[in-house]
Amino acid sequence: MSYLNQHRFAMQLAQLSRAWRAELDRRLSGMGLSQARWLVLLHLARFEARAGKWPTQRELAESVAVEGPTLARLLDTLEAQGLVSRQAVAEDRRAKRIVLNPVAVPLIEQIEAISSQLRQELFDGIGPEELRLCQQVHAQILANLEKR
């Protein structure tokens, strides 16, 4: 692949990511949640569903890809809204598990429905083979990044 095509691809990928998140944020704006907060809620919901237990604050920060102090501020706001709780971890007094409160479940269901609708719209006209190939390319780029 030529340098120019690599450059175009990288710029298009960055633009796609920004535009996708901006559109989702626009659609979710009526829920009173910032992009960072709804992202934390989604990660929490998926973490619990996948692992069968609530993550520690450190695990959640890694999952969301934010620094610990940034997540702490987000959790302060979500906790004040009654959406999450922090619970002590018996094995480590310094650690806290982040628990999704039941009041957050309908909110997460709305977030999931809106994001699912957006995905359906954005993947319109893209076949399974095209998507599979694109996923392979992205996986290889990610693997190359992780080597660094």
PDB file of C-alpha atoms in Angstrom:
ATOM      1  CA  MET A   1       0.000   0.000   0.000  1.00  0.00           C
ATOM      2  CA  SER A   2       1.391   3.397  -0.909  1.00  0.00           C
ATOM      3  CA  TYR A   3       2.194   6.036   1.683  1.00  0.00           C
ATOM      4  CA  LEU A   4      -0.630   8.230   0.359  1.00  0.00           C
ATOM      5  CA  ASN A   5      -3.174   5.409   0.692  1.00  0.00           C
ATOM      6  CA  GLN A   6      -1.928   4.616   4.211  1.00  0.00           C
ATOM      7  CA  HIS A   7      -2.262   8.286   5.135  1.00  0.00           C
ATOM      8  CA  ARG A   8      -5.782   8.487   3.695  1.00  0.00           C
ATOM      9  CA  PHE A   9      -6.792   5.323   5.505  1.00  0.00           C
ATOM     10  CA  ALA A  10      -5.471   6.615   8.834  1.00  0.00           C
ATOM     11  CA  MET A  11      -7.193   9.968   8.423  1.00  0.00           C
ATOM     12  CA  GLN A  12     -10.444   8.306   7.385  1.00  0.00           C
ATOM     13  CA  LEU A  13     -10.292   5.948  10.364  1.00  0.00           C
ATOM     14  CA  ALA A  14      -9.787   8.853  12.771  1.00  0.00           C
ATOM     15  CA  GLN A  15     -12.593  10.828  11.130  1.00  0.00           C
ATOM     16  CA  LEU A  16     -14.904   7.801  11.259  1.00  0.00           C
ATOM     17  CA  SER A  17     -14.245   7.271  14.952  1.00  0.00           C
ATOM     18  CA  ARG A  18     -14.869  10.927  15.829  1.00  0.00           C
ATOM     19  CA  ALA A  19     -17.999  11.161  13.672  1.00  0.00           C
ATOM     20  CA  TRP A  20     -19.453   7.902  15.003  1.00  0.00           C
ATOM     21  CA  ARG A  21     -18.975   8.951  18.639  1.00  0.00           C
ATOM     22  CA  ALA A  22     -20.284  12.450  17.935  1.00  0.00           C
ATOM     23  CA  GLU A  23     -23.452  11.062  16.338  1.00  0.00           C
ATOM     24  CA  LEU A  24     -24.019   8.648  19.191  1.00  0.00           C
ATOM     25  CA  ASP A  25     -23.396  11.441  21.684  1.00  0.00           C
ATOM     26  CA  ARG A  26     -25.920  13.620  19.818  1.00  0.00           C
ATOM     27  CA  ARG A  27     -28.539  10.874  19.968  1.00  0.00           C
ATOM     28  CA  LEU A  28     -27.912  10.298  23.664  1.00  0.00           C
ATOM     29  CA  SER A  29     -27.770  13.971  24.616  1.00  0.00           C
ATOM     30  CA  GLY A  30     -31.375  14.009  25.833  1.00  0.00           C
ATOM     31  CA  MET A  31     -30.497  11.491  28.540  1.00  0.00           C
ATOM     32  CA  GLY A  32     -28.387  14.007  30.457  1.00  0.00           C
ATOM     33  CA  LEU A  33     -25.220  11.949  30.210  1.00  0.00           C
ATOM     34  CA  SER A  34     -21.896  13.016  28.796  1.00  0.00           C
ATOM     35  CA  GLN A  35     -20.119  10.702  26.399  1.00  0.00           C
ATOM     36  CA  ALA A  36     -17.654   9.730  29.107  1.00  0.00           C
ATOM     37  CA  ARG A  37     -20.410   8.849  31.584  1.00  0.00           C
ATOM     38  CA  TRP A  38     -22.522   6.731  29.248  1.00  0.00           C
ATOM     39  CA  LEU A  39     -19.355   4.956  28.136  1.00  0.00           C
ATOM     40  CA  VAL A  40     -18.551   4.045  31.745  1.00  0.00           C
ATOM     41  CA  LEU A  41     -22.107   2.736  32.243  1.00  0.00           C
ATOM     42  CA  LEU A  42     -21.892   0.580  29.102  1.00  0.00           C
ATOM     43  CA  HIS A  43     -18.521  -0.841  30.115  1.00  0.00           C
ATOM     44  CA  LEU A  44     -19.855  -1.618  33.581  1.00  0.00           C
ATOM     45  CA  ALA A  45     -22.900  -3.406  32.185  1.00  0.00           C
ATOM     46  CA  ARG A  46     -20.842  -5.434  29.740  1.00  0.00           C
ATOM     47  CA  PHE A  47     -18.170  -6.214  32.317  1.00  0.00           C
ATOM     48  CA  GLU A  48     -20.716  -7.674  34.712  1.00  0.00           C
ATOM     49  CA  ALA A  49     -22.447  -9.638  31.977  1.00  0.00           C
ATOM     50  CA  ARG A  50     -19.154 -11.015  30.648  1.00  0.00           C
ATOM     51  CA  ALA A  51     -17.286 -11.710  33.877  1.00  0.00           C
ATOM     52  CA  GLY A  52     -20.225 -12.338  36.197  1.00  0.00           C
ATOM     53  CA  LYS A  53     -18.850  -9.905  38.753  1.00  0.00           C
ATOM     54  CA  TRP A  54     -18.330  -6.196  39.136  1.00  0.00           C
ATOM     55  CA  PRO A  55     -14.930  -4.735  38.259  1.00  0.00           C
ATOM     56  CA  THR A  56     -12.620  -2.907  40.592  1.00  0.00           C
ATOM     57  CA  GLN A  57     -12.082   0.753  39.870  1.00  0.00           C
ATOM     58  CA  ARG A  58      -8.689  -0.103  38.366  1.00  0.00           C
ATOM     59  CA  GLU A  59     -10.174  -2.788  36.079  1.00  0.00           C
ATOM     60  CA  LEU A  60     -12.886  -0.406  34.942  1.00  0.00           C
ATOM     61  CA  ALA A  61     -10.324   2.329  34.201  1.00  0.00           C
ATOM     62  CA  GLU A  62      -8.380  -0.126  32.025  1.00  0.00           C
ATOM     63  CA  SER A  63     -11.540  -1.228  30.243  1.00  0.00           C
ATOM     64  CA  VAL A  64     -12.650   2.342  29.486  1.00  0.00           C
ATOM     65  CA  ALA A  65      -9.032   3.352  28.699  1.00  0.00           C
ATOM     66  CA  VAL A  66      -8.903   6.338  31.036  1.00  0.00           C
ATOM     67  CA  GLU A  67      -6.584   7.286  33.858  1.00  0.00           C
ATOM     68  CA  GLY A  68      -7.625   6.448  37.410  1.00  0.00           C
ATOM     69  CA  PRO A  69      -8.216  10.073  38.509  1.00  0.00           C
ATOM     70  CA  THR A  70     -10.381  10.732  35.440  1.00  0.00           C
ATOM     71  CA  LEU A  71     -12.506   7.677  36.197  1.00  0.00           C
ATOM     72  CA  ALA A  72     -12.754   8.692  39.867  1.00  0.00           C
ATOM     73  CA  ARG A  73     -14.323  12.025  38.861  1.00  0.00           C
ATOM     74  CA  LEU A  74     -16.741  10.300  36.487  1.00  0.00           C
ATOM     75  CA  LEU A  75     -17.708   7.819  39.188  1.00  0.00           C
ATOM     76  CA  ASP A  76     -18.268  10.654  41.663  1.00  0.00           C
ATOM     77  CA  THR A  77     -20.862  12.116  39.282  1.00  0.00           C
ATOM     78  CA  LEU A  78     -22.478   8.755  38.486  1.00  0.00           C
ATOM     79  CA  GLU A  79     -22.613   7.929  42.186  1.00  0.00           C
ATOM     80  CA  ALA A  80     -24.230  11.302  42.944  1.00  0.00           C
ATOM     81  CA  GLN A  81     -26.850  10.475  40.286  1.00  0.00           C
ATOM     82  CA  GLY A  82     -27.513   7.154  42.049  1.00  0.00           C
ATOM     83  CA  LEU A  83     -26.394   5.117  39.032  1.00  0.00           C
ATOM     84  CA  VAL A  84     -23.367   3.376  40.573  1.00  0.00           C
ATOM     85  CA  SER A  85     -21.988   2.486  43.990  1.00  0.00           C
ATOM     86  CA  ARG A  86     -18.490   1.785  45.254  1.00  0.00           C
ATOM     87  CA  GLN A  87     -18.067  -1.275  47.466  1.00  0.00           C
ATOM     88  CA  ALA A  88     -15.052  -2.298  49.498  1.00  0.00           C
ATOM     89  CA  VAL A  89     -13.101  -5.350  48.357  1.00  0.00           C
ATOM     90  CA  ALA A  90     -12.532  -7.745  51.266  1.00  0.00           C
ATOM     91  CA  GLU A  91      -9.137  -8.936  49.999  1.00  0.00           C
ATOM     92  CA  ASP A  92      -7.762  -5.415  49.447  1.00  0.00           C
ATOM     93  CA  ARG A  93      -8.947  -2.569  51.660  1.00  0.00           C
ATOM     94  CA  ARG A  94      -7.639   0.005  49.162  1.00  0.00           C
ATOM     95  CA  ALA A  95      -9.643  -1.389  46.228  1.00  0.00           C
ATOM     96  CA  LYS A  96     -13.281  -0.649  45.455  1.00  0.00           C
ATOM     97  CA  ARG A  97     -15.668  -2.610  43.256  1.00  0.00           C
ATOM     98  CA  ILE A  98     -17.913  -0.504  41.067  1.00  0.00           C
ATOM     99  CA  VAL A  99     -21.495  -1.750  41.129  1.00  0.00           C
ATOM    100  CA  LEU A 100     -24.226  -0.715  38.761  1.00  0.00           C
ATOM    101  CA  ASN A 101     -27.340   0.264  40.706  1.00  0.00           C
ATOM    102  CA  PRO A 102     -30.701  -1.130  39.521  1.00  0.00           C
ATOM    103  CA  VAL A 103     -31.917   2.377  38.617  1.00  0.00           C
ATOM    104  CA  ALA A 104     -29.249   2.442  35.862  1.00  0.00           C
ATOM    105  CA  VAL A 105     -30.595  -0.640  34.057  1.00  0.00           C
ATOM    106  CA  PRO A 106     -33.399   1.114  32.101  1.00  0.00           C
ATOM    107  CA  LEU A 107     -30.960   3.876  31.190  1.00  0.00           C
ATOM    108  CA  ILE A 108     -28.466   1.336  29.846  1.00  0.00           C
ATOM    109  CA  GLU A 109     -31.239  -0.392  27.905  1.00  0.00           C
ATOM    110  CA  GLN A 110     -32.020   2.962  26.249  1.00  0.00           C
ATOM    111  CA  ILE A 111     -28.331   3.542  25.477  1.00  0.00           C
ATOM    112  CA  GLU A 112     -28.075   0.051  23.975  1.00  0.00           C
ATOM    113  CA  ALA A 113     -31.224   0.521  21.861  1.00  0.00           C
ATOM    114  CA  ILE A 114     -30.039   3.863  20.503  1.00  0.00           C
ATOM    115  CA  SER A 115     -26.533   2.577  19.760  1.00  0.00           C
ATOM    116  CA  SER A 116     -27.945  -0.573  18.130  1.00  0.00           C
ATOM    117  CA  GLN A 117     -30.156   1.560  15.852  1.00  0.00           C
ATOM    118  CA  LEU A 118     -27.155   3.683  14.886  1.00  0.00           C
ATOM    119  CA  ARG A 119     -25.064   0.589  14.072  1.00  0.00           C
ATOM    120  CA  GLN A 120     -27.855  -0.751  11.849  1.00  0.00           C
ATOM    121  CA  GLU A 121     -27.927   2.542   9.955  1.00  0.00           C
ATOM    122  CA  LEU A 122     -24.149   2.813   9.637  1.00  0.00           C
ATOM    123  CA  PHE A 123     -23.634  -0.765   8.437  1.00  0.00           C
ATOM    124  CA  ASP A 124     -26.368  -0.495   5.815  1.00  0.00           C
ATOM    125  CA  GLY A 125     -25.028  -1.711   2.470  1.00  0.00           C
ATOM    126  CA  ILE A 126     -21.993  -3.464   3.980  1.00  0.00           C
ATOM    127  CA  GLY A 127     -21.933  -7.219   3.486  1.00  0.00           C
ATOM    128  CA  PRO A 128     -20.646  -9.839   5.917  1.00  0.00           C
ATOM    129  CA  GLU A 129     -17.486 -10.505   3.904  1.00  0.00           C
ATOM    130  CA  GLU A 130     -16.639  -6.808   3.679  1.00  0.00           C
ATOM    131  CA  LEU A 131     -17.110  -6.466   7.417  1.00  0.00           C
ATOM    132  CA  ARG A 132     -14.976  -9.546   8.130  1.00  0.00           C
ATOM    133  CA  LEU A 133     -12.139  -8.205   5.959  1.00  0.00           C
ATOM    134  CA  CYS A 134     -12.329  -4.797   7.614  1.00  0.00           C
ATOM    135  CA  GLN A 135     -12.179  -6.425  11.049  1.00  0.00           C
ATOM    136  CA  GLN A 136      -9.073  -8.364   9.980  1.00  0.00           C
ATOM    137  CA  VAL A 137      -7.355  -5.169   8.847  1.00  0.00           C
ATOM    138  CA  HIS A 138      -8.228  -3.367  12.069  1.00  0.00           C
ATOM    139  CA  ALA A 139      -7.081  -6.338  14.171  1.00  0.00           C
ATOM    140  CA  GLN A 140      -3.710  -6.338  12.393  1.00  0.00           C
ATOM    141  CA  ILE A 141      -3.279  -2.591  12.911  1.00  0.00           C
ATOM    142  CA  LEU A 142      -4.109  -3.020  16.609  1.00  0.00           C
ATOM    143  CA  ALA A 143      -1.631  -5.904  16.889  1.00  0.00           C
ATOM    144  CA  ASN A 144       1.048  -3.739  15.286  1.00  0.00           C
ATOM    145  CA  LEU A 145       0.286  -0.949  17.750  1.00  0.00           C
ATOM    146  CA  GLU A 146       0.539  -3.317  20.688  1.00  0.00           C
ATOM    147  CA  LYS A 147       4.049  -4.351  19.588  1.00  0.00           C
ATOM    148  CA  ARG A 148       5.284  -0.838  20.386  1.00  0.00           C
TER     149      ARG A 148
END
